[in-house]
Amino acid sequence: MRRTLSGVPGPEDLAAGAARPSRRGPRRLRAAAVLAGSVLVVGLAAVPAGAAPDRVTCVPALALRGTARVPVDPAGVPQPGERAALGPVAALLAGRDRAVGGGVPAQGLTGTAAQVVARLRDVPVTAWSSRVVAVAEPSVPDGSAAAPGPGRGADVRVAVRVEVRYRLEGDVHDTVRDRLVVATASAGCWRLAADGPDRATGTVPDLWDLGPVRVERSGRVVAVASAGLDDGLVRQVAEDTEAAAAGVDAVWGTGWRRNTVLLLPGSLEDAAALSRGDATAMAQLAAVTYGPSSAHGQDGSAFGDQRVLFVPGALTSLTATGRRFVLAHELTHEATASGARYSVPIWLSECFADVVGFSAIGASAADVDRYVEADLRAAALDRLPASLPDVASFDPALGEVAAAYALSDAACLALGDGHRPGRLARVYRTAAGTVDPAAAGTPGPGAAAPWAAPVLAGLRRAVEGAAAGPGPGPGPGEPPPPGQDPNAADAAALRAALASVGTDEARLVAAWHRRVVDLVGPLPGSP
């Protein structure tokens, strides 16, 4: 994530001395279903024949017999008769999936179920599948249009919990969403009437759940934006993201997904909903990268790929240079999560992302010094912290986060070389364990130098071998062996990374203190 900036200075701004302001319980279906002519009975009396359903937005039960259906999980719906009763619902869901994934016309959709499919029309969906996991209480998903009720001919109403897996263009893992879908039947004619995020499971919405969207592409970037945003701005941000990605490649190399899905919500509330954040806290941020990390075995296979979300206020207030800085920062988080074996401390994650951002906008060493000094002064520190910023320091829900970013940037300068991103990338790779020490060959941009191999080999013997017993340690994206403390492995990896540049945490903290004092003068607690 990156704090909000009213105008991130580029080289020309910094040279002029411009300061940057701070910135799932299943419920069983309790009746069997039988098909009798064109009448479906679901624990109710037969549907009266006098109703006149809308044949445009519903599908007769007989028409659904023998058609493809999505799976119904036996764990959630254990009785075969109950699973058979859900046949029309499963068939409608299969048709909905074909409509989303293949662009074929969908039948039997109305209300929010129809809205979702319509909003996905231009989104580059490459895979979409559903599975019924349980029958739910017959309630309508939050924010959706009500299903037909009394007086409108609704004789059957079934709410099901559905697991949806999808991929967008460039994704390598499935994104998984829990959704609540309401199906209704009138006079033997079925429809999906509502579809939305299943709040009971804590799932997050997608941008198309919050309103109409538009899509813009630029190279390997897919920008999915709220439809109300300016077309030109969305197009420009997609182009800025492409340029920022090239800047990340220059420092980190090309061993990451390198296909970015950029989300551009239209309001702070939407941004907060997408990222499980708080709207007030989100106002402090310019952008957020969210999704899985491969550290500690979370390889993303069940959670999807990472997304970069640009916060609306920053989107419209930043200069083009500022946007490139913020986007390079966020894409660095995406790149460094790829193949990470250990979790690096947050101060290193954030300051390294800033260093790559500086490089992407062409900032000189003097520019970076002025940038960090301005940040430190804007933070108005009342004393020198005893320790490097921790996770709580970066939580905008707990307070102002500008000081945490400024202090972390100073730590990278003290560590060696906030001005030389390639060298700092090697330190980061050692701390994250993203390089196999047995790998040979000439290192590319940001790859581990030869001297890092014995350090990493020793690390694997000392941490992984001792904790797990004889045998090789886990590879990138694999879980730690049983009994291994992942926090201990993280700490050992950091020690190895610091040792690779001739320091340790105590000496780094001392150098960091000196660097802060050099930039802003003595503070209470100064050495």
Short mmCIF file of C-alpha atoms in Angstrom, two decimals:
data_model
loop_
_atom_site.label_atom_id
_atom_site.label_comp_id
_atom_site.label_asym_id
_atom_site.label_seq_id
_atom_site.Cartn_x
_atom_site.Cartn_y
_atom_site.Cartn_z
CA MET A 1 0.00 0.00 0.00
CA ARG A 2 1.06 3.58 -0.36
CA ARG A 3 -0.07 6.60 1.54
CA THR A 4 -1.95 9.33 -0.22
CA LEU A 5 0.00 12.11 -1.85
CA SER A 6 -1.33 15.35 -3.20
CA GLY A 7 1.44 15.29 -5.79
CA VAL A 8 4.34 12.87 -5.59
CA PRO A 9 7.36 14.87 -6.70
CA GLY A 10 9.19 13.80 -9.78
CA PRO A 11 12.78 14.78 -10.53
CA GLU A 12 11.82 18.25 -11.66
CA ASP A 13 9.68 18.85 -8.58
CA LEU A 14 12.33 17.62 -6.19
CA ALA A 15 15.00 19.65 -7.82
CA ALA A 16 12.86 22.67 -7.09
CA GLY A 17 12.62 21.64 -3.44
CA ALA A 18 8.91 20.78 -3.49
CA ALA A 19 7.74 18.93 -0.40
CA ARG A 20 5.37 15.99 -0.61
CA PRO A 21 2.51 15.97 1.91
CA SER A 22 1.84 12.90 4.06
CA ARG A 23 0.08 11.02 2.67
CA ARG A 24 -19.22 -20.71 5.66
CA GLY A 25 -23.25 -23.53 8.30
CA PRO A 26 -25.10 -25.40 5.62
CA ARG A 27 -28.88 -25.75 5.89
CA ARG A 28 -30.35 -28.89 4.33
CA LEU A 29 -33.12 -28.76 1.79
CA ARG A 30 -35.89 -30.41 3.75
CA ALA A 31 -38.00 -31.82 0.97
CA ALA A 32 -37.65 -34.01 -2.05
CA ALA A 33 -38.55 -32.81 -5.48
CA VAL A 34 -40.31 -34.63 -8.23
CA LEU A 35 -41.11 -33.65 -11.75
CA ALA A 36 -44.78 -34.20 -12.64
CA GLY A 37 -45.43 -33.05 -16.18
CA SER A 38 -44.33 -29.44 -16.16
CA VAL A 39 -44.95 -28.99 -12.45
CA LEU A 40 -42.05 -28.97 -10.01
CA VAL A 41 -42.91 -29.79 -6.41
CA VAL A 42 -40.44 -28.65 -3.76
CA GLY A 43 -41.96 -29.38 -0.40
CA LEU A 44 -44.96 -27.30 -1.41
CA ALA A 45 -48.27 -27.89 -3.06
CA ALA A 46 -48.17 -28.11 -6.81
CA VAL A 47 -47.76 -24.75 -8.46
CA PRO A 48 -51.14 -23.55 -9.62
CA ALA A 49 -51.59 -23.33 -13.33
CA GLY A 50 -53.24 -19.94 -13.32
CA ALA A 51 -50.07 -17.90 -13.04
CA ALA A 52 -48.64 -16.28 -16.13
CA PRO A 53 -44.85 -16.13 -15.65
CA ASP A 54 -42.58 -13.98 -17.73
CA ARG A 55 -41.34 -16.47 -20.30
CA VAL A 56 -38.60 -14.12 -21.39
CA THR A 57 -36.80 -14.18 -18.04
CA CYS A 58 -37.67 -17.72 -16.87
CA VAL A 59 -37.10 -21.24 -18.16
CA PRO A 60 -39.70 -24.06 -17.99
CA ALA A 61 -38.63 -26.95 -15.76
CA LEU A 62 -38.96 -29.46 -18.60
CA ALA A 63 -36.60 -27.37 -20.73
CA LEU A 64 -33.95 -27.74 -18.02
CA ARG A 65 -34.11 -31.56 -17.93
CA GLY A 66 -31.02 -33.18 -19.43
CA THR A 67 -29.08 -29.93 -19.69
CA ALA A 68 -25.66 -29.36 -18.18
CA ARG A 69 -25.61 -28.59 -14.47
CA VAL A 70 -23.05 -27.28 -12.04
CA PRO A 71 -21.95 -29.68 -9.28
CA VAL A 72 -23.83 -29.83 -5.98
CA ASP A 73 -21.53 -30.57 -3.06
CA PRO A 74 -22.63 -33.77 -1.23
CA ALA A 75 -21.09 -32.44 1.98
CA GLY A 76 -23.42 -29.46 1.97
CA VAL A 77 -26.44 -31.21 0.43
CA PRO A 78 -25.98 -34.83 1.58
CA GLN A 79 -29.22 -36.48 0.44
CA PRO A 80 -29.42 -37.56 -3.24
CA GLY A 81 -33.08 -36.54 -3.38
CA GLU A 82 -32.19 -33.08 -2.12
CA ARG A 83 -29.45 -32.72 -4.72
CA ALA A 84 -31.92 -33.80 -7.42
CA ALA A 85 -34.38 -31.19 -6.17
CA LEU A 86 -31.78 -28.56 -6.89
CA GLY A 87 -31.44 -29.70 -10.51
CA PRO A 88 -33.20 -26.69 -12.06
CA VAL A 89 -31.08 -24.30 -10.00
CA ALA A 90 -27.87 -26.11 -10.97
CA ALA A 91 -28.91 -26.01 -14.63
CA LEU A 92 -29.61 -22.29 -14.52
CA LEU A 93 -26.25 -21.70 -12.88
CA ALA A 94 -24.51 -23.69 -15.61
CA GLY A 95 -26.20 -21.51 -18.21
CA ARG A 96 -25.14 -18.42 -16.31
CA ASP A 97 -21.53 -19.67 -16.22
CA ARG A 98 -21.55 -20.24 -19.99
CA ALA A 99 -22.87 -16.73 -20.51
CA VAL A 100 -20.07 -15.20 -18.43
CA GLY A 101 -17.23 -17.35 -19.70
CA GLY A 102 -18.25 -17.76 -23.31
CA GLY A 103 -20.41 -14.79 -24.12
CA VAL A 104 -23.44 -16.92 -25.03
CA PRO A 105 -26.88 -15.53 -24.24
CA ALA A 106 -28.18 -16.42 -20.80
CA GLN A 107 -31.76 -17.43 -20.03
CA GLY A 108 -33.70 -17.34 -16.83
CA LEU A 109 -31.89 -14.38 -15.29
CA THR A 110 -33.52 -11.37 -13.71
CA GLY A 111 -32.77 -8.88 -10.95
CA THR A 112 -29.17 -8.78 -9.75
CA ALA A 113 -28.47 -12.18 -11.35
CA ALA A 114 -29.00 -10.51 -14.73
CA GLN A 115 -27.14 -7.38 -13.66
CA VAL A 116 -23.96 -9.25 -12.77
CA VAL A 117 -23.82 -10.99 -16.15
CA ALA A 118 -24.48 -7.75 -17.99
CA ARG A 119 -21.74 -5.93 -16.08
CA LEU A 120 -19.24 -8.67 -16.89
CA ARG A 121 -19.86 -8.38 -20.63
CA ASP A 122 -16.66 -6.42 -21.33
CA VAL A 123 -14.54 -7.85 -18.51
CA PRO A 124 -11.91 -10.26 -19.92
CA VAL A 125 -13.05 -13.39 -18.06
CA THR A 126 -11.06 -16.43 -19.19
CA ALA A 127 -12.63 -18.98 -16.81
CA TRP A 128 -15.78 -19.01 -14.66
CA SER A 129 -17.33 -21.98 -12.84
CA SER A 130 -19.83 -22.50 -10.02
CA ARG A 131 -20.53 -25.16 -7.41
CA VAL A 132 -23.55 -25.31 -5.09
CA VAL A 133 -22.17 -25.86 -1.60
CA ALA A 134 -25.27 -25.56 0.60
CA VAL A 135 -28.87 -24.46 0.86
CA ALA A 136 -29.16 -21.20 2.74
CA GLU A 137 -31.82 -19.30 4.57
CA PRO A 138 -34.22 -17.85 2.00
CA SER A 139 -32.93 -14.33 2.14
CA VAL A 140 -31.96 -12.00 -0.66
CA PRO A 141 -28.30 -10.98 -0.99
CA ASP A 142 -27.52 -7.55 0.41
CA GLY A 143 -28.16 -4.75 -2.03
CA SER A 144 -29.94 -6.90 -4.58
CA ALA A 145 -33.41 -6.48 -6.02
CA ALA A 146 -36.07 -8.48 -4.22
CA ALA A 147 -37.14 -11.76 -5.76
CA PRO A 148 -40.80 -12.12 -6.71
CA GLY A 149 -42.98 -12.22 -3.61
CA PRO A 150 -46.58 -12.74 -2.63
CA GLY A 151 -48.97 -11.36 -5.16
CA ARG A 152 -46.42 -11.75 -7.94
CA GLY A 153 -46.80 -15.51 -8.44
CA ALA A 154 -43.68 -16.74 -6.62
CA ASP A 155 -44.52 -20.30 -5.44
CA VAL A 156 -41.01 -21.71 -4.96
CA ARG A 157 -38.06 -19.86 -3.57
CA VAL A 158 -34.64 -21.44 -2.90
CA ALA A 159 -31.51 -19.69 -1.67
CA VAL A 160 -28.25 -21.52 -2.26
CA ARG A 161 -24.67 -20.82 -1.31
CA VAL A 162 -22.49 -21.02 -4.39
CA GLU A 163 -18.73 -21.12 -4.70
CA VAL A 164 -17.60 -19.30 -7.82
CA ARG A 165 -14.09 -19.63 -9.24
CA TYR A 166 -12.92 -17.34 -11.97
CA ARG A 167 -9.87 -15.99 -13.73
CA LEU A 168 -9.39 -12.77 -15.58
CA GLU A 169 -7.00 -12.28 -18.46
CA GLY A 170 -3.44 -12.85 -17.23
CA ASP A 171 -4.39 -14.64 -14.01
CA VAL A 172 -2.54 -17.82 -13.08
CA HIS A 173 -4.71 -18.78 -10.07
CA ASP A 174 -8.44 -18.97 -9.48
CA THR A 175 -10.12 -16.23 -7.54
CA VAL A 176 -12.70 -17.81 -5.22
CA ARG A 177 -15.87 -16.06 -4.13
CA ASP A 178 -18.75 -17.22 -1.93
CA ARG A 179 -22.05 -16.04 -3.34
CA LEU A 180 -25.69 -16.24 -2.29
CA VAL A 181 -28.02 -16.99 -5.19
CA VAL A 182 -31.82 -16.94 -5.01
CA ALA A 183 -33.86 -19.01 -7.49
CA THR A 184 -37.62 -18.78 -7.86
CA ALA A 185 -40.24 -20.73 -9.78
CA SER A 186 -43.71 -19.76 -10.87
CA ALA A 187 -46.03 -22.06 -12.86
CA GLY A 188 -43.12 -24.45 -13.39
CA CYS A 189 -40.95 -21.74 -14.87
CA TRP A 190 -37.57 -21.05 -13.19
CA ARG A 191 -35.34 -18.03 -12.89
CA LEU A 192 -32.30 -16.86 -10.98
CA ALA A 193 -33.59 -13.71 -9.34
CA ALA A 194 -30.73 -12.53 -7.14
CA ASP A 195 -26.98 -13.01 -6.93
CA GLY A 196 -24.54 -11.28 -4.63
CA PRO A 197 -21.62 -11.78 -2.22
CA ASP A 198 -22.40 -14.12 0.67
CA ARG A 199 -21.77 -11.78 3.58
CA ALA A 200 -22.18 -14.65 6.08
CA THR A 201 -18.87 -16.15 4.95
CA GLY A 202 -16.95 -12.88 4.97
CA THR A 203 -16.36 -12.91 1.24
CA VAL A 204 -15.55 -9.63 -0.44
CA PRO A 205 -17.47 -8.22 -3.38
CA ASP A 206 -16.01 -7.70 -6.81
CA LEU A 207 -16.14 -4.32 -8.47
CA TRP A 208 -18.98 -5.44 -10.74
CA ASP A 209 -21.07 -6.21 -7.66
CA LEU A 210 -20.91 -2.54 -6.72
CA GLY A 211 -22.09 -1.06 -10.02
CA PRO A 212 -21.49 -0.95 -13.78
CA VAL A 213 -17.88 -1.17 -14.90
CA ARG A 214 -15.79 -0.36 -17.92
CA VAL A 215 -12.50 -1.96 -19.02
CA GLU A 216 -9.35 -0.44 -20.45
CA ARG A 217 -6.28 -2.36 -21.63
CA SER A 218 -2.70 -1.26 -22.10
CA GLY A 219 -0.14 -3.93 -22.90
CA ARG A 220 -0.16 -6.34 -19.98
CA VAL A 221 -2.49 -4.21 -17.89
CA VAL A 222 -6.25 -4.70 -17.55
CA ALA A 223 -7.95 -1.82 -15.77
CA VAL A 224 -11.45 -2.52 -14.45
CA ALA A 225 -13.04 0.78 -13.47
CA SER A 226 -16.31 2.05 -12.12
CA ALA A 227 -18.33 3.26 -15.10
CA GLY A 228 -18.66 6.76 -13.69
CA LEU A 229 -14.94 7.54 -13.91
CA ASP A 230 -13.63 9.68 -16.73
CA ASP A 231 -12.73 7.56 -19.78
CA GLY A 232 -9.59 9.54 -20.49
CA LEU A 233 -8.35 9.23 -16.92
CA VAL A 234 -8.91 5.47 -16.87
CA ARG A 235 -7.04 5.12 -20.16
CA GLN A 236 -4.16 7.24 -18.87
CA VAL A 237 -3.87 5.28 -15.62
CA ALA A 238 -3.73 2.01 -17.55
CA GLU A 239 -0.87 3.45 -19.61
CA ASP A 240 0.85 4.72 -16.46
CA THR A 241 0.60 1.23 -14.98
CA GLU A 242 2.27 -0.26 -18.04
CA ALA A 243 5.13 2.22 -17.71
CA ALA A 244 5.45 1.54 -13.98
CA ALA A 245 5.58 -2.21 -14.62
CA ALA A 246 8.55 -1.69 -16.92
CA GLY A 247 10.26 0.15 -14.08
CA VAL A 248 9.70 -2.81 -11.75
CA ASP A 249 11.11 -5.19 -14.37
CA ALA A 250 14.26 -3.07 -14.55
CA VAL A 251 14.95 -3.59 -10.84
CA TRP A 252 13.39 -6.95 -9.93
CA GLY A 253 13.63 -8.78 -13.26
CA THR A 254 10.85 -10.57 -15.09
CA GLY A 255 10.33 -13.58 -12.82
CA TRP A 256 6.86 -12.53 -11.70
CA ARG A 257 3.35 -12.67 -13.16
CA ARG A 258 3.79 -9.37 -15.02
CA ASN A 259 0.08 -9.18 -15.87
CA THR A 260 -1.70 -6.68 -13.71
CA VAL A 261 -5.38 -6.27 -12.96
CA LEU A 262 -5.92 -2.71 -11.80
CA LEU A 263 -9.12 -1.86 -9.94
CA LEU A 264 -10.42 1.69 -10.04
CA PRO A 265 -13.44 2.06 -7.74
CA GLY A 266 -15.51 5.20 -7.83
CA SER A 267 -15.74 5.90 -4.10
CA LEU A 268 -13.85 5.41 -0.85
CA GLU A 269 -16.67 3.19 0.37
CA ASP A 270 -16.28 0.92 -2.66
CA ALA A 271 -12.50 0.85 -2.20
CA ALA A 272 -12.95 -0.15 1.43
CA ALA A 273 -15.43 -2.90 0.54
CA LEU A 274 -13.10 -4.38 -2.07
CA SER A 275 -10.12 -4.49 0.29
CA ARG A 276 -11.88 -5.18 3.61
CA GLY A 277 -10.79 -1.75 4.77
CA ASP A 278 -12.35 1.26 6.41
CA ALA A 279 -13.39 4.20 4.25
CA THR A 280 -11.99 6.81 6.65
CA ALA A 281 -8.68 4.98 6.92
CA MET A 282 -8.52 4.46 3.15
CA ALA A 283 -8.45 8.22 2.71
CA GLN A 284 -4.82 8.16 3.95
CA LEU A 285 -3.77 5.86 1.13
CA ALA A 286 -3.14 6.32 -2.55
CA ALA A 287 -3.30 2.65 -3.51
CA VAL A 288 -3.39 -0.85 -2.02
CA THR A 289 -2.12 -4.19 -3.27
CA TYR A 290 -4.16 -7.01 -1.81
CA GLY A 291 -4.34 -10.78 -2.29
CA PRO A 292 -2.21 -13.74 -1.24
CA SER A 293 1.47 -13.96 -0.52
CA SER A 294 3.31 -17.15 -1.38
CA ALA A 295 5.27 -16.97 1.87
CA HIS A 296 4.55 -19.79 4.31
CA GLY A 297 2.92 -21.87 1.61
CA GLN A 298 0.10 -19.53 0.64
CA ASP A 299 0.67 -19.86 -3.06
CA GLY A 300 -2.59 -18.19 -4.02
CA SER A 301 -4.21 -21.26 -5.54
CA ALA A 302 -7.31 -20.83 -3.39
CA PHE A 303 -7.31 -17.10 -3.16
CA GLY A 304 -6.54 -15.70 -6.59
CA ASP A 305 -3.91 -13.37 -7.87
CA GLN A 306 -3.04 -10.04 -6.39
CA ARG A 307 -4.87 -6.90 -7.40
CA VAL A 308 -3.78 -3.29 -7.35
CA LEU A 309 -6.50 -0.94 -6.19
CA PHE A 310 -6.18 2.80 -6.70
CA VAL A 311 -7.98 4.90 -4.11
CA PRO A 312 -10.36 7.40 -5.80
CA GLY A 313 -9.11 10.63 -4.22
CA ALA A 314 -5.49 9.97 -5.12
CA LEU A 315 -6.50 8.86 -8.59
CA THR A 316 -7.80 12.29 -9.47
CA SER A 317 -5.32 14.44 -7.51
CA LEU A 318 -1.95 12.94 -8.40
CA THR A 319 0.20 14.10 -11.25
CA ALA A 320 1.28 11.60 -13.92
CA THR A 321 4.65 11.32 -12.17
CA GLY A 322 2.91 10.73 -8.87
CA ARG A 323 0.75 7.99 -10.35
CA ARG A 324 3.79 6.23 -11.83
CA PHE A 325 5.54 6.37 -8.45
CA VAL A 326 2.55 4.93 -6.60
CA LEU A 327 1.90 2.28 -9.25
CA ALA A 328 5.55 1.17 -9.31
CA HIS A 329 5.39 0.92 -5.50
CA GLU A 330 2.29 -1.30 -5.65
CA LEU A 331 3.56 -3.45 -8.51
CA THR A 332 6.74 -4.06 -6.52
CA HIS A 333 4.59 -5.64 -3.81
CA GLU A 334 3.03 -7.86 -6.47
CA ALA A 335 6.39 -8.81 -7.94
CA THR A 336 8.12 -9.55 -4.64
CA ALA A 337 5.27 -11.79 -3.42
CA SER A 338 5.96 -14.18 -6.29
CA GLY A 339 7.86 -17.22 -4.96
CA ALA A 340 8.62 -15.73 -1.55
CA ARG A 341 9.57 -18.39 1.01
CA TYR A 342 9.77 -16.08 3.99
CA SER A 343 7.90 -12.96 5.08
CA VAL A 344 10.06 -9.89 5.19
CA PRO A 345 9.44 -7.20 7.84
CA ILE A 346 6.99 -4.59 6.71
CA TRP A 347 9.47 -1.73 6.93
CA LEU A 348 11.68 -3.49 4.36
CA SER A 349 8.71 -4.31 2.13
CA GLU A 350 7.48 -0.70 2.10
CA CYS A 351 10.82 1.04 1.77
CA PHE A 352 11.98 -1.27 -1.02
CA ALA A 353 8.75 -0.56 -2.90
CA ASP A 354 9.47 3.16 -2.51
CA VAL A 355 13.04 2.70 -3.76
CA VAL A 356 11.70 0.98 -6.89
CA GLY A 357 9.20 3.81 -7.24
CA PHE A 358 12.02 6.37 -7.12
CA SER A 359 13.85 4.45 -9.82
CA ALA A 360 10.75 4.22 -12.00
CA ILE A 361 10.31 8.00 -12.06
CA GLY A 362 14.02 8.63 -12.64
CA ALA A 363 14.75 10.27 -9.29
CA SER A 364 18.42 10.99 -8.57
CA ALA A 365 20.18 10.29 -5.26
CA ALA A 366 19.77 13.92 -4.29
CA ASP A 367 16.09 13.76 -5.21
CA VAL A 368 15.61 10.74 -2.96
CA ASP A 369 17.35 12.43 -0.04
CA ARG A 370 15.18 15.50 -0.39
CA TYR A 371 12.08 13.34 -0.73
CA VAL A 372 12.80 11.39 2.46
CA GLU A 373 13.77 14.54 4.37
CA ALA A 374 10.53 16.24 3.37
CA ASP A 375 8.59 13.17 4.48
CA LEU A 376 10.33 13.07 7.84
CA ARG A 377 9.72 16.74 8.49
CA ALA A 378 6.07 16.43 7.46
CA ALA A 379 5.69 13.56 9.93
CA ALA A 380 6.61 15.97 12.75
CA LEU A 381 8.30 13.32 14.89
CA ASP A 382 8.35 14.11 18.61
CA ARG A 383 11.06 11.56 19.37
CA LEU A 384 13.34 9.04 17.71
CA PRO A 385 11.66 5.59 17.72
CA ALA A 386 13.63 2.83 19.39
CA SER A 387 12.69 0.23 16.77
CA LEU A 388 11.89 0.05 13.10
CA PRO A 389 8.23 0.47 12.07
CA ASP A 390 6.04 -2.60 12.62
CA VAL A 391 2.74 -3.73 11.09
CA ALA A 392 0.65 -1.60 13.46
CA SER A 393 2.57 1.49 12.37
CA PHE A 394 1.26 1.00 8.84
CA ASP A 395 -2.38 0.43 9.79
CA PRO A 396 -4.35 3.51 8.73
CA ALA A 397 -7.21 2.41 10.99
CA LEU A 398 -4.93 3.03 13.98
CA GLY A 399 -3.76 6.49 13.05
CA GLU A 400 -1.56 8.52 10.72
CA VAL A 401 0.80 6.32 8.70
CA ALA A 402 3.03 8.96 7.10
CA ALA A 403 5.73 8.64 9.78
CA ALA A 404 6.01 4.87 9.23
CA TYR A 405 6.71 5.35 5.54
CA ALA A 406 9.20 8.13 6.15
CA LEU A 407 11.11 6.17 8.80
CA SER A 408 11.15 3.05 6.63
CA ASP A 409 12.56 5.00 3.70
CA ALA A 410 15.31 6.29 5.99
CA ALA A 411 16.10 2.71 7.00
CA CYS A 412 16.67 1.75 3.38
CA LEU A 413 19.02 4.70 2.99
CA ALA A 414 20.89 3.53 6.09
CA LEU A 415 20.89 -0.07 4.90
CA GLY A 416 22.87 0.90 1.94
CA ASP A 417 21.55 2.01 -0.66
CA GLY A 418 18.22 3.48 -1.17
CA HIS A 419 19.97 4.97 -4.15
CA ARG A 420 20.98 1.63 -5.67
CA PRO A 421 17.83 -0.47 -6.09
CA GLY A 422 19.63 -3.46 -7.66
CA ARG A 423 21.78 -3.99 -4.56
CA LEU A 424 18.83 -3.55 -2.24
CA ALA A 425 16.87 -6.04 -4.38
CA ARG A 426 19.49 -8.67 -3.63
CA VAL A 427 19.12 -8.01 0.09
CA TYR A 428 15.35 -8.32 -0.26
CA ARG A 429 15.63 -11.57 -2.21
CA THR A 430 17.81 -13.07 0.51
CA ALA A 431 15.35 -12.02 3.23
CA ALA A 432 12.38 -13.38 1.23
CA GLY A 433 14.19 -16.54 0.13
CA THR A 434 13.10 -16.13 -3.45
CA VAL A 435 16.37 -17.42 -4.92
CA ASP A 436 17.42 -21.08 -4.88
CA PRO A 437 21.00 -21.10 -3.52
CA ALA A 438 21.83 -24.01 -5.85
CA ALA A 439 21.00 -21.88 -8.88
CA ALA A 440 23.97 -20.99 -11.02
CA GLY A 441 24.63 -18.49 -13.73
CA THR A 442 25.04 -14.78 -14.05
CA PRO A 443 22.55 -12.82 -11.97
CA GLY A 444 20.16 -10.57 -13.84
CA PRO A 445 18.68 -7.35 -12.53
CA GLY A 446 17.91 -7.82 -8.86
CA ALA A 447 19.03 -11.48 -8.83
CA ALA A 448 21.12 -12.91 -6.00
CA ALA A 449 24.82 -12.32 -6.46
CA PRO A 450 27.22 -15.31 -6.11
CA TRP A 451 28.16 -14.32 -2.56
CA ALA A 452 24.54 -14.86 -1.51
CA ALA A 453 24.61 -18.62 -2.23
CA PRO A 454 26.61 -19.74 0.84
CA VAL A 455 24.57 -17.43 3.03
CA LEU A 456 21.31 -18.92 1.80
CA ALA A 457 22.68 -22.48 1.93
CA GLY A 458 23.65 -21.95 5.55
CA LEU A 459 20.27 -20.47 6.25
CA ARG A 460 18.49 -23.52 4.86
CA ARG A 461 20.66 -25.90 6.90
CA ALA A 462 20.30 -23.93 10.11
CA VAL A 463 16.63 -23.01 9.93
CA GLU A 464 14.84 -25.51 7.74
CA GLY A 465 17.06 -28.52 8.42
CA ALA A 466 17.19 -28.07 12.19
CA ALA A 467 13.47 -27.46 12.49
CA ALA A 468 12.30 -30.17 10.11
CA GLY A 469 15.01 -32.80 10.52
CA PRO A 470 17.18 -34.20 7.73
CA GLY A 471 16.20 -33.48 4.19
CA PRO A 472 15.87 -30.45 1.93
CA GLY A 473 13.93 -27.40 2.92
CA PRO A 474 10.73 -26.30 1.25
CA GLY A 475 10.78 -24.74 -2.15
CA PRO A 476 9.17 -21.42 -2.99
CA GLY A 477 5.45 -21.50 -2.28
CA GLU A 478 5.61 -24.71 -0.22
CA PRO A 479 4.44 -24.79 3.41
CA PRO A 480 7.08 -25.11 6.13
CA PRO A 481 7.53 -28.65 7.47
CA PRO A 482 5.47 -29.68 10.54
CA GLY A 483 6.95 -28.25 13.69
CA GLN A 484 8.85 -25.46 12.01
CA ASP A 485 8.17 -22.01 13.36
CA PRO A 486 7.67 -19.79 10.31
CA ASN A 487 8.46 -16.69 12.36
CA ALA A 488 11.84 -18.15 13.32
CA ALA A 489 12.56 -18.88 9.66
CA ASP A 490 11.61 -15.32 8.74
CA ALA A 491 13.92 -13.90 11.42
CA ALA A 492 16.81 -16.10 10.33
CA ALA A 493 16.32 -15.09 6.71
CA LEU A 494 16.46 -11.43 7.70
CA ARG A 495 19.65 -12.01 9.68
CA ALA A 496 21.19 -13.66 6.62
CA ALA A 497 20.13 -10.77 4.43
CA LEU A 498 21.66 -8.19 6.78
CA ALA A 499 24.83 -10.25 7.15
CA SER A 500 25.17 -10.33 3.38
CA VAL A 501 25.83 -6.59 3.50
CA GLY A 502 27.98 -6.73 6.62
CA THR A 503 25.52 -5.65 9.26
CA ASP A 504 22.97 -6.94 11.76
CA GLU A 505 19.73 -5.51 13.18
CA ALA A 506 21.37 -3.66 16.07
CA ARG A 507 23.88 -1.96 13.80
CA LEU A 508 21.18 -1.21 11.26
CA VAL A 509 19.02 0.50 13.90
CA ALA A 510 22.01 2.59 15.01
CA ALA A 511 22.76 3.61 11.41
CA TRP A 512 19.08 4.35 10.87
CA HIS A 513 19.00 6.66 13.88
CA ARG A 514 22.03 8.52 12.59
CA ARG A 515 20.46 8.85 9.16
CA VAL A 516 17.26 10.33 10.57
CA VAL A 517 19.22 12.83 12.67
CA ASP A 518 21.34 13.78 9.68
CA LEU A 519 18.19 14.59 7.74
CA VAL A 520 16.06 16.43 10.31
CA GLY A 521 18.34 17.19 13.23
CA PRO A 522 18.44 15.86 16.80
CA LEU A 523 15.27 14.44 18.33
CA PRO A 524 14.49 13.21 21.86
CA GLY A 525 16.02 9.74 22.06
CA SER A 526 18.79 10.60 19.60
CA PRO A 527 22.11 8.81 20.17
#
